[in-house]
Amino acid sequence: MKETFGHYLETTLASIGDAIISTDLEARVLFANTAALSLLKVEASEILGRQLDEVFIIQNELTRAKVESPVKLVLREGKIVGLANHTVLIASDGSEIPIDDSAAPICAEDGSVHGAVLVFRDVTERRRAEATSRLLASIVESSEDAIISKDLNGIIRSWNQGAERIFGYSADEMIGNVISVIAAPDRPDEMPKILERIKDGERIDHYETVRSTKSGKLVNISLTVSPVRDARNRVVGASKIARDVTEQVRARAELAEQRERLRVTLSSIGDAVITTDDQGRVTYLNPVAEELTGWQTSETAGKPLEEVFRIVNEESRHTVESPVTKVLTEGRVVGLANHTVLIARDGRERSIDDSGAPIRDAQEKTVGVVLVFRDVTERRTAERKLHIQSSELRRTNEELSQFAYAVSHDLREPLRNVANFSELLVRRWNPSDSESRPFATQILDSVRRMEILLNDLLAYSQMGGPQEHPAGQIDTEQIVQRALANLKASIDETGVQITIDPLPPIFGYETQFLQVFQNLIGNAIKYCSERPPRVYICAHKGRNELTFSVRDNGIGIAPEYQKMIFGVFKRLHGKEIPGTGIGLAICSKVIERHGGRIWPRQGKRREAFVHGRLSRPGGSARPG
Amino acid sequence: MAANSCRLLVVEDNDADLFLIRQALDDYGILATVTASADGETALRLIDSFEAAAIPNAIILDLSLPRVSGWDVLRNLRDRPAFSGIPVMVFSSSPSPPPHDKHRVELLSNVRYVQKPIGLTNFLRAVGENVKAMLGEGSSSVQSKAP
């Protein structure tokens, strides 16, 4: 019976999962079970009877120092000894196995020690699990995010450094405390609601909310809460990861505000604005654009611009190339061709004026086009009206000029006849009728005067007409010499002394300036009242203009008449000084047509000045 | 018809001027048979109908004429070989065309251009002297053609 029980015990020991080795008082191996033999990688015969130290070699895992077998200590002290941590067993083949062990004395009923029993086990798996859990713990600890776990009552079970950083409370303060400590004052219901959902096994992802910190400050957080389940899959708590998104929320709010500001700006500006993507598809219309095109932004999204923004040439009615295509291909700001008409959805047409510009991203890549345009119908209408008026005015002027030409030309014919036949009459006069002869002479005189008048009028009306030479550089001195040659008769007759300073060239119509100088010099000679008569012609070069002056030592022009002398048929003198009153009108017309001005001046010494102020050659002188 | 009488074609729509032209011929002792035409159309018809022996020795031509203008008459004359040696005097109240009016200037290249002068004496002198000069040219050309 005793034997049987002993065998039973041996069998039990042999089949236990832990490794067991027993020794006698001399620490010699008496027994080793299967688990022990397998860990040591030996046969029983190899170790039985040997000193434990020789077969059970253990080292400190970290220091690699040999560790004394606990059996020795047990035999010496007679009590149970646990093994130091981090012990590795060196197996017979040199492999290392982390173990966990303890030794106990084998005592008889009287308390005497007979030997020792060593119990040890392979802890490789446990170590690995421990390492993993340490790693996880350190990950949790070092995370930037707050990682908190709590039970279903909201009692905090773990609180990492991230949580401390974000909420200001330390783990010591919070573990065991209720999570509602960090609830935002204005959201009392939120946490219970979340907990309810967690209890139902739900998970909450990236939920943005606000929490209060230790200092009372509010932080924006993005929350992920997951249920924690036990081995039986029951929800026993919650783990939550909270990220401080205060910055992102602020940046997002700022961006939204900026967008809103831009949107409001675009909505409120007076010009129409359409934006497109890089394919020329409409992305936005501001209210003015909506009104002008007749489309709503909501209807146009993704439509090709050509469909919404239909433009044709005002005259040809041909479709005008979309400025957007041009902007996208050329990548620069493009103005629209003139005379473009926008056809709205309802067929209404408006003249528009517009430009397109590329929209570029931070990398300077064109990502779209912004088109800005405005309704210029009124302006175009006004322009057209103005154009019609000005051409009408031009036509009227031409007609007037033609009329003056016709009148002066056609009147000359009958007048010449009157003159010629009056003369013939005078020539063949009957000498006996002396009384009526002066009548014929009077007719002749009047006819001659009228003839001169008509000639001058003809010259005035023809100015700038088709017979004119083209405008060009004029040798002023040569023109003055030609004028003097034409005036030779009156120069000889009056014995006038004419002084001419050097005269710079001017730009304009030669025949017209010949007429100006001839008229001015002719007038000067006519009005020289003093003896000897003198005429002085000079030019003054200013910064931007040339001033010519023709001066005589005559009677001068009284201030009250200075304005009227340039009018047609205006004369200051009676028959004592011949003239038609057209000469200065011609001068005025010529100078004005050349962009200059002409004015008289009353000098102290009764000198009459007539200045023509003309732009320099190549300046703003307008051809007539 | 006198032996030294010449044939003159006068295209002039102004009766008064035609009268003065005749007066000038008289004053300057020019014996001439004057064929007068008051418009361009009649002038062209006359030019067509002249027998070779009756072609005028000189032509006085006004420019502003009813219907067919003096310019057209000039153009027509230029294309007729029979009239190539006949001197023409354009007698107009307008001044001669400016140099840049090339077309007209070209039409006037073999023609004397006389603007109707102001004053009776001047008028008569212009007609008298120019007609005399033209007849001189004409007779010399006739001589050179038929010695």
Coordinates of N, CA and C in Angstrom, one line a residue, chain A residues 209-351:
Chain A
T209 N -15.3 68.0 -29.5 CA -16.0 68.6 -28.4 C -15.0 69.5 -27.6
V210 N -15.5 70.0 -26.5 CA -14.7 70.9 -25.7 C -14.6 70.3 -24.3
R211 N -13.4 70.4 -23.7 CA -13.2 70.0 -22.3 C -12.6 71.1 -21.6
S212 N -12.7 71.0 -20.3 CA -12.2 72.0 -19.4 C -10.9 71.5 -18.8
T213 N -9.9 72.3 -18.6 CA -8.6 71.9 -18.0 C -8.6 72.3 -16.6
K214 N -7.5 71.9 -15.9 CA -7.4 72.1 -14.5 C -7.4 73.6 -14.2
S215 N -6.8 74.4 -15.2 CA -6.8 75.9 -15.0 C -8.1 76.5 -15.4
G216 N -9.0 75.7 -15.8 CA -10.3 76.3 -16.2 C -10.4 76.7 -17.7
K217 N -9.3 76.6 -18.3 CA -9.3 76.9 -19.8 C -10.0 75.8 -20.6
L218 N -10.7 76.3 -21.6 CA -11.4 75.3 -22.5 C -10.5 74.8 -23.6
V219 N -10.4 73.5 -23.9 CA -9.7 73.0 -25.0 C -10.6 72.3 -26.0
N220 N -10.3 72.5 -27.3 CA -11.0 71.7 -28.3 C -10.3 70.4 -28.5
I221 N -11.1 69.3 -28.4 CA -10.5 68.0 -28.5 C -11.3 67.2 -29.5
S222 N -10.5 66.3 -30.1 CA -11.1 65.3 -31.0 C -11.1 64.0 -30.3
L223 N -12.2 63.4 -30.1 CA -12.3 62.2 -29.2 C -12.6 60.9 -29.9
T224 N -11.9 59.9 -29.5 CA -12.3 58.5 -30.0 C -12.5 57.7 -28.8
V225 N -13.7 57.2 -28.6 CA -14.0 56.4 -27.4 C -14.4 55.0 -27.8
S226 N -13.7 54.0 -27.2 CA -14.1 52.6 -27.6 C -14.4 51.8 -26.3
P227 N -15.3 50.9 -26.4 CA -15.6 50.1 -25.2 C -14.5 49.1 -24.9
V228 N -14.3 48.9 -23.6 CA -13.3 47.9 -23.2 C -14.1 46.7 -22.7
R229 N -13.7 45.5 -23.2 CA -14.5 44.3 -22.8 C -13.6 43.4 -22.0
D230 N -14.3 42.6 -21.1 CA -13.5 41.6 -20.4 C -13.5 40.3 -21.1
A231 N -12.9 39.3 -20.5 CA -12.7 38.0 -21.1 C -14.0 37.5 -21.7
R232 N -15.1 37.8 -21.0 CA -16.4 37.3 -21.4 C -17.1 38.2 -22.4
N233 N -16.3 39.2 -22.9 CA -16.8 40.1 -23.9 C -17.9 41.0 -23.4
R234 N -17.9 41.2 -22.1 CA -18.8 42.2 -21.5 C -18.1 43.6 -21.5
V235 N -18.9 44.6 -21.8 CA -18.3 45.9 -21.7 C -18.2 46.3 -20.3
V236 N -16.9 46.6 -19.9 CA -16.7 46.9 -18.5 C -16.2 48.3 -18.4
G237 N -15.8 49.0 -19.4 CA -15.3 50.3 -19.3 C -15.1 50.9 -20.7
A238 N -14.4 52.0 -20.7 CA -14.2 52.7 -22.0 C -12.7 53.2 -22.0
S239 N -12.2 53.2 -23.2 CA -10.9 53.8 -23.4 C -11.1 55.0 -24.3
K240 N -10.5 56.1 -23.9 CA -10.7 57.3 -24.8 C -9.4 57.9 -25.1
I241 N -9.3 58.3 -26.4 CA -8.1 59.0 -26.9 C -8.6 60.4 -27.3
A242 N -8.0 61.4 -26.6 CA -8.4 62.7 -26.9 C -7.2 63.5 -27.5
R243 N -7.4 64.2 -28.6 CA -6.4 65.0 -29.2 C -6.7 66.5 -29.0
D244 N -5.7 67.3 -28.7 CA -6.0 68.7 -28.6 C -6.0 69.3 -30.0
V245 N -7.2 69.8 -30.4 CA -7.3 70.3 -31.7 C -7.6 71.8 -31.7
T246 N -7.3 72.4 -30.5 CA -7.6 73.9 -30.4 C -7.0 74.6 -31.6
E247 N -5.7 74.3 -31.9 CA -5.1 75.0 -33.1 C -5.8 74.8 -34.4
Q248 N -6.1 73.5 -34.6 CA -6.8 73.2 -35.9 C -8.1 73.9 -35.9
V249 N -8.8 73.9 -34.8 CA -10.2 74.5 -34.8 C -10.0 76.0 -35.0
R250 N -9.0 76.6 -34.4 CA -8.8 78.0 -34.6 C -8.5 78.3 -36.1
A251 N -7.5 77.5 -36.6 CA -7.1 77.7 -38.0 C -8.3 77.5 -39.0
R252 N -9.1 76.5 -38.6 CA -10.2 76.2 -39.5 C -11.2 77.4 -39.4
A253 N -11.4 77.9 -38.2 CA -12.4 79.0 -38.0 C -11.9 80.2 -38.8
E254 N -10.5 80.4 -38.7 CA -9.9 81.5 -39.4 C -10.1 81.4 -40.9
L255 N -9.9 80.2 -41.4 CA -10.1 79.9 -42.8 C -11.5 80.2 -43.3
A256 N -12.4 79.7 -42.4 CA -13.8 79.8 -42.7 C -14.2 81.3 -42.8
E257 N -13.6 82.0 -41.8 CA -13.9 83.5 -41.7 C -13.4 84.2 -43.0
Q258 N -12.1 83.7 -43.4 CA -11.5 84.3 -44.6 C -12.4 84.1 -45.8
R259 N -12.8 82.8 -45.9 CA -13.7 82.4 -47.0 C -14.9 83.2 -47.1
E260 N -15.5 83.4 -45.9 CA -16.7 84.1 -45.8 C -16.5 85.6 -46.2
R261 N -15.3 86.1 -45.8 CA -15.0 87.5 -46.1 C -14.9 87.6 -47.6
L262 N -14.2 86.7 -48.2 CA -14.0 86.7 -49.7 C -15.4 86.6 -50.4
R263 N -16.2 85.6 -49.8 CA -17.5 85.4 -50.4 C -18.3 86.7 -50.4
V264 N -18.3 87.3 -49.2 CA -19.1 88.5 -49.0 C -18.5 89.6 -50.0
T265 N -17.2 89.7 -50.1 CA -16.5 90.7 -51.0 C -17.0 90.4 -52.4
L266 N -16.9 89.2 -52.8 CA -17.3 88.9 -54.2 C -18.7 89.1 -54.5
S267 N -19.6 88.9 -53.4 CA -21.0 89.0 -53.6 C -21.3 90.5 -53.6
S268 N -20.5 91.3 -53.0 CA -21.0 92.7 -52.9 C -20.3 93.6 -53.9
I269 N -19.3 93.2 -54.6 CA -18.7 94.1 -55.6 C -19.6 94.3 -56.8
G270 N -19.4 95.4 -57.4 CA -20.3 95.8 -58.5 C -20.1 95.1 -59.8
D271 N -18.9 94.5 -59.9 CA -18.6 93.8 -61.2 C -19.0 92.3 -61.0
A272 N -19.3 91.7 -62.2 CA -19.6 90.3 -62.2 C -18.4 89.5 -62.1
V273 N -18.4 88.4 -61.3 CA -17.3 87.5 -61.2 C -17.7 86.1 -61.4
I274 N -16.9 85.4 -62.3 CA -17.2 84.0 -62.5 C -15.8 83.3 -62.3
T275 N -15.8 82.2 -61.5 CA -14.6 81.5 -61.4 C -14.8 80.1 -62.1
T276 N -13.7 79.5 -62.6 CA -13.7 78.2 -63.2 C -12.6 77.4 -62.6
D277 N -12.7 76.1 -62.8 CA -11.5 75.2 -62.5 C -10.5 75.2 -63.7
D278 N -9.5 74.3 -63.6 CA -8.5 74.4 -64.6 C -9.0 73.7 -65.9
Q279 N -10.2 73.2 -65.9 CA -10.8 72.7 -67.2 C -11.7 73.7 -67.8
G280 N -11.8 74.9 -67.2 CA -12.8 75.9 -67.7 C -14.2 75.6 -67.3
R281 N -14.4 74.8 -66.3 CA -15.8 74.5 -65.8 C -16.1 75.5 -64.7
V282 N -17.3 76.0 -64.7 CA -17.8 77.0 -63.8 C -17.8 76.5 -62.4
T283 N -17.2 77.2 -61.4 CA -17.3 76.8 -60.0 C -18.0 77.8 -59.2
Y284 N -18.1 79.1 -59.7 CA -18.8 80.1 -58.8 C -19.2 81.3 -59.7
L285 N -20.4 81.8 -59.4 CA -20.9 83.1 -60.0 C -21.3 84.0 -58.8
N286 N -20.8 85.2 -58.9 CA -21.3 86.1 -57.8 C -22.7 86.7 -58.3
P287 N -23.4 87.3 -57.3 CA -24.8 87.8 -57.7 C -24.9 88.6 -58.9
V288 N -23.9 89.5 -59.2 CA -23.9 90.3 -60.4 C -23.8 89.4 -61.6
A289 N -22.9 88.4 -61.6 CA -22.7 87.5 -62.7 C -24.0 86.7 -62.9
E290 N -24.6 86.3 -61.8 CA -25.9 85.6 -61.9 C -26.9 86.4 -62.6
E291 N -27.0 87.7 -62.3 CA -27.9 88.6 -62.9 C -27.7 88.7 -64.4
L292 N -26.4 89.0 -64.7 CA -26.0 89.3 -66.1 C -26.2 88.0 -67.0
T293 N -25.8 86.9 -66.4 CA -25.9 85.7 -67.3 C -27.2 85.0 -67.2
G294 N -28.0 85.2 -66.1 CA -29.3 84.6 -65.9 C -29.1 83.2 -65.4
W295 N -28.0 82.8 -64.9 CA -27.7 81.5 -64.3 C -27.5 81.6 -62.8
Q296 N -27.9 80.6 -62.1 CA -27.6 80.5 -60.6 C -26.3 79.7 -60.5
T297 N -25.5 80.0 -59.5 CA -24.3 79.3 -59.2 C -24.6 77.8 -59.0
S298 N -25.7 77.5 -58.3 CA -26.1 76.1 -58.1 C -26.4 75.3 -59.4
E299 N -26.9 76.0 -60.4 CA -27.2 75.3 -61.6 C -26.0 75.2 -62.5
T300 N -24.9 76.0 -62.3 CA -23.8 76.0 -63.2 C -22.6 75.2 -62.8
A301 N -22.6 74.7 -61.6 CA -21.5 73.9 -61.1 C -21.1 72.8 -62.1
G302 N -19.8 72.9 -62.6 CA -19.3 71.9 -63.5 C -19.7 72.1 -64.9
K303 N -20.5 73.1 -65.2 CA -20.8 73.4 -66.6 C -19.7 74.0 -67.3
P304 N -19.4 73.8 -68.6 CA -18.4 74.5 -69.3 C -18.7 76.0 -69.4
L305 N -17.7 76.8 -69.2 CA -18.0 78.3 -69.2 C -18.8 78.8 -70.4
E306 N -18.4 78.2 -71.6 CA -19.1 78.7 -72.8 C -20.6 78.6 -72.7
E307 N -21.1 77.7 -71.9 CA -22.5 77.5 -71.9 C -23.2 78.6 -71.1
V308 N -22.4 79.1 -70.0 CA -23.0 80.1 -69.1 C -22.6 81.5 -69.6
F309 N -21.4 81.6 -70.2 CA -20.9 82.9 -70.5 C -20.8 82.9 -72.1
R310 N -21.9 83.2 -72.7 CA -21.9 83.2 -74.2 C -21.6 84.6 -74.7
I311 N -20.5 84.7 -75.4 CA -20.2 86.1 -75.9 C -19.9 86.0 -77.4
V312 N -20.4 87.1 -78.1 CA -20.3 87.2 -79.5 C -19.8 88.6 -79.8
N313 N -19.2 88.8 -81.0 CA -18.8 90.1 -81.4 C -20.0 90.9 -81.8
E314 N -20.0 92.2 -81.4 CA -21.1 93.1 -81.5 C -21.5 93.2 -83.0
E315 N -20.6 93.3 -83.9 CA -20.9 93.4 -85.3 C -21.0 92.1 -86.1
S316 N -20.0 91.3 -86.0 CA -20.0 90.1 -86.8 C -20.9 89.0 -86.3
R317 N -21.2 89.1 -85.0 CA -22.1 88.1 -84.3 C -21.4 86.8 -84.2
H318 N -20.1 86.7 -84.5 CA -19.3 85.5 -84.3 C -19.0 85.3 -82.9
T319 N -19.0 84.0 -82.5 CA -18.6 83.7 -81.1 C -17.2 84.2 -80.8
V320 N -17.0 84.8 -79.7 CA -15.7 85.3 -79.3 C -15.0 84.2 -78.5
E321 N -13.7 84.0 -78.7 CA -13.0 83.0 -78.0 C -13.1 83.3 -76.5
S322 N -13.4 82.3 -75.7 CA -13.5 82.5 -74.3 C -12.2 82.9 -73.7
P323 N -12.2 84.0 -72.9 CA -10.9 84.5 -72.3 C -10.3 83.4 -71.4
V324 N -11.2 82.5 -70.9 CA -10.7 81.5 -70.0 C -9.8 80.5 -70.7
T325 N -10.2 80.1 -71.9 CA -9.3 79.2 -72.7 C -7.9 79.9 -72.8
K326 N -8.0 81.2 -73.2 CA -6.7 81.9 -73.4 C -5.9 82.0 -72.1
V327 N -6.6 82.3 -71.0 CA -5.8 82.4 -69.7 C -5.2 81.0 -69.4
L328 N -6.0 79.9 -69.6 CA -5.5 78.6 -69.3 C -4.3 78.2 -70.1
T329 N -4.4 78.6 -71.4 CA -3.2 78.2 -72.3 C -2.0 79.1 -72.1
E330 N -2.3 80.4 -71.9 CA -1.2 81.3 -71.8 C -0.8 81.6 -70.3
G331 N -1.6 81.3 -69.4 CA -1.2 81.5 -68.0 C -1.0 82.9 -67.6
R332 N -1.7 83.9 -68.3 CA -1.5 85.3 -67.9 C -2.9 86.0 -68.0
V333 N -2.9 87.2 -67.5 CA -4.1 88.0 -67.5 C -4.5 88.4 -68.9
V334 N -5.7 88.2 -69.3 CA -6.1 88.4 -70.7 C -7.3 89.4 -70.7
G335 N -7.3 90.4 -71.5 CA -8.4 91.4 -71.6 C -9.3 90.9 -72.7
L336 N -10.6 91.2 -72.7 CA -11.5 90.8 -73.7 C -11.4 91.7 -74.9
A337 N -11.6 91.2 -76.1 CA -11.6 92.1 -77.3 C -12.8 93.1 -77.1
N338 N -12.6 94.2 -77.8 CA -13.7 95.2 -77.6 C -15.0 94.8 -78.3
H339 N -16.0 95.5 -78.1 CA -17.3 95.3 -78.7 C -17.8 93.8 -78.6
T340 N -17.7 93.4 -77.3 CA -18.2 92.0 -77.0 C -19.6 92.1 -76.4
V341 N -20.4 91.2 -76.8 CA -21.8 91.2 -76.3 C -22.0 89.9 -75.6
L342 N -22.5 90.0 -74.4 CA -22.9 88.8 -73.6 C -24.3 88.5 -73.8
I343 N -24.6 87.2 -74.2 CA -26.0 86.8 -74.4 C -26.4 86.0 -73.2
A344 N -27.4 86.6 -72.4 CA -27.9 85.9 -71.2 C -28.7 84.7 -71.6
R345 N -29.0 84.0 -70.5 CA -29.8 82.7 -70.7 C -31.1 83.0 -71.4
D346 N -31.7 84.2 -71.0 CA -33.0 84.5 -71.6 C -32.9 85.3 -73.0
G347 N -31.7 85.3 -73.5 CA -31.5 85.9 -74.8 C -31.2 87.4 -74.8
R348 N -31.2 88.0 -73.6 CA -31.0 89.4 -73.5 C -29.5 89.7 -73.8
E349 N -29.2 90.8 -74.4 CA -27.8 91.0 -74.8 C -27.3 92.3 -74.1
R350 N -26.1 92.2 -73.7 CA -25.5 93.4 -73.0 C -24.0 93.5 -73.5
S351 N -23.6 94.7 -73.8 CA -22.2 95.0 -74.1 C -21.4 94.8 -72.8

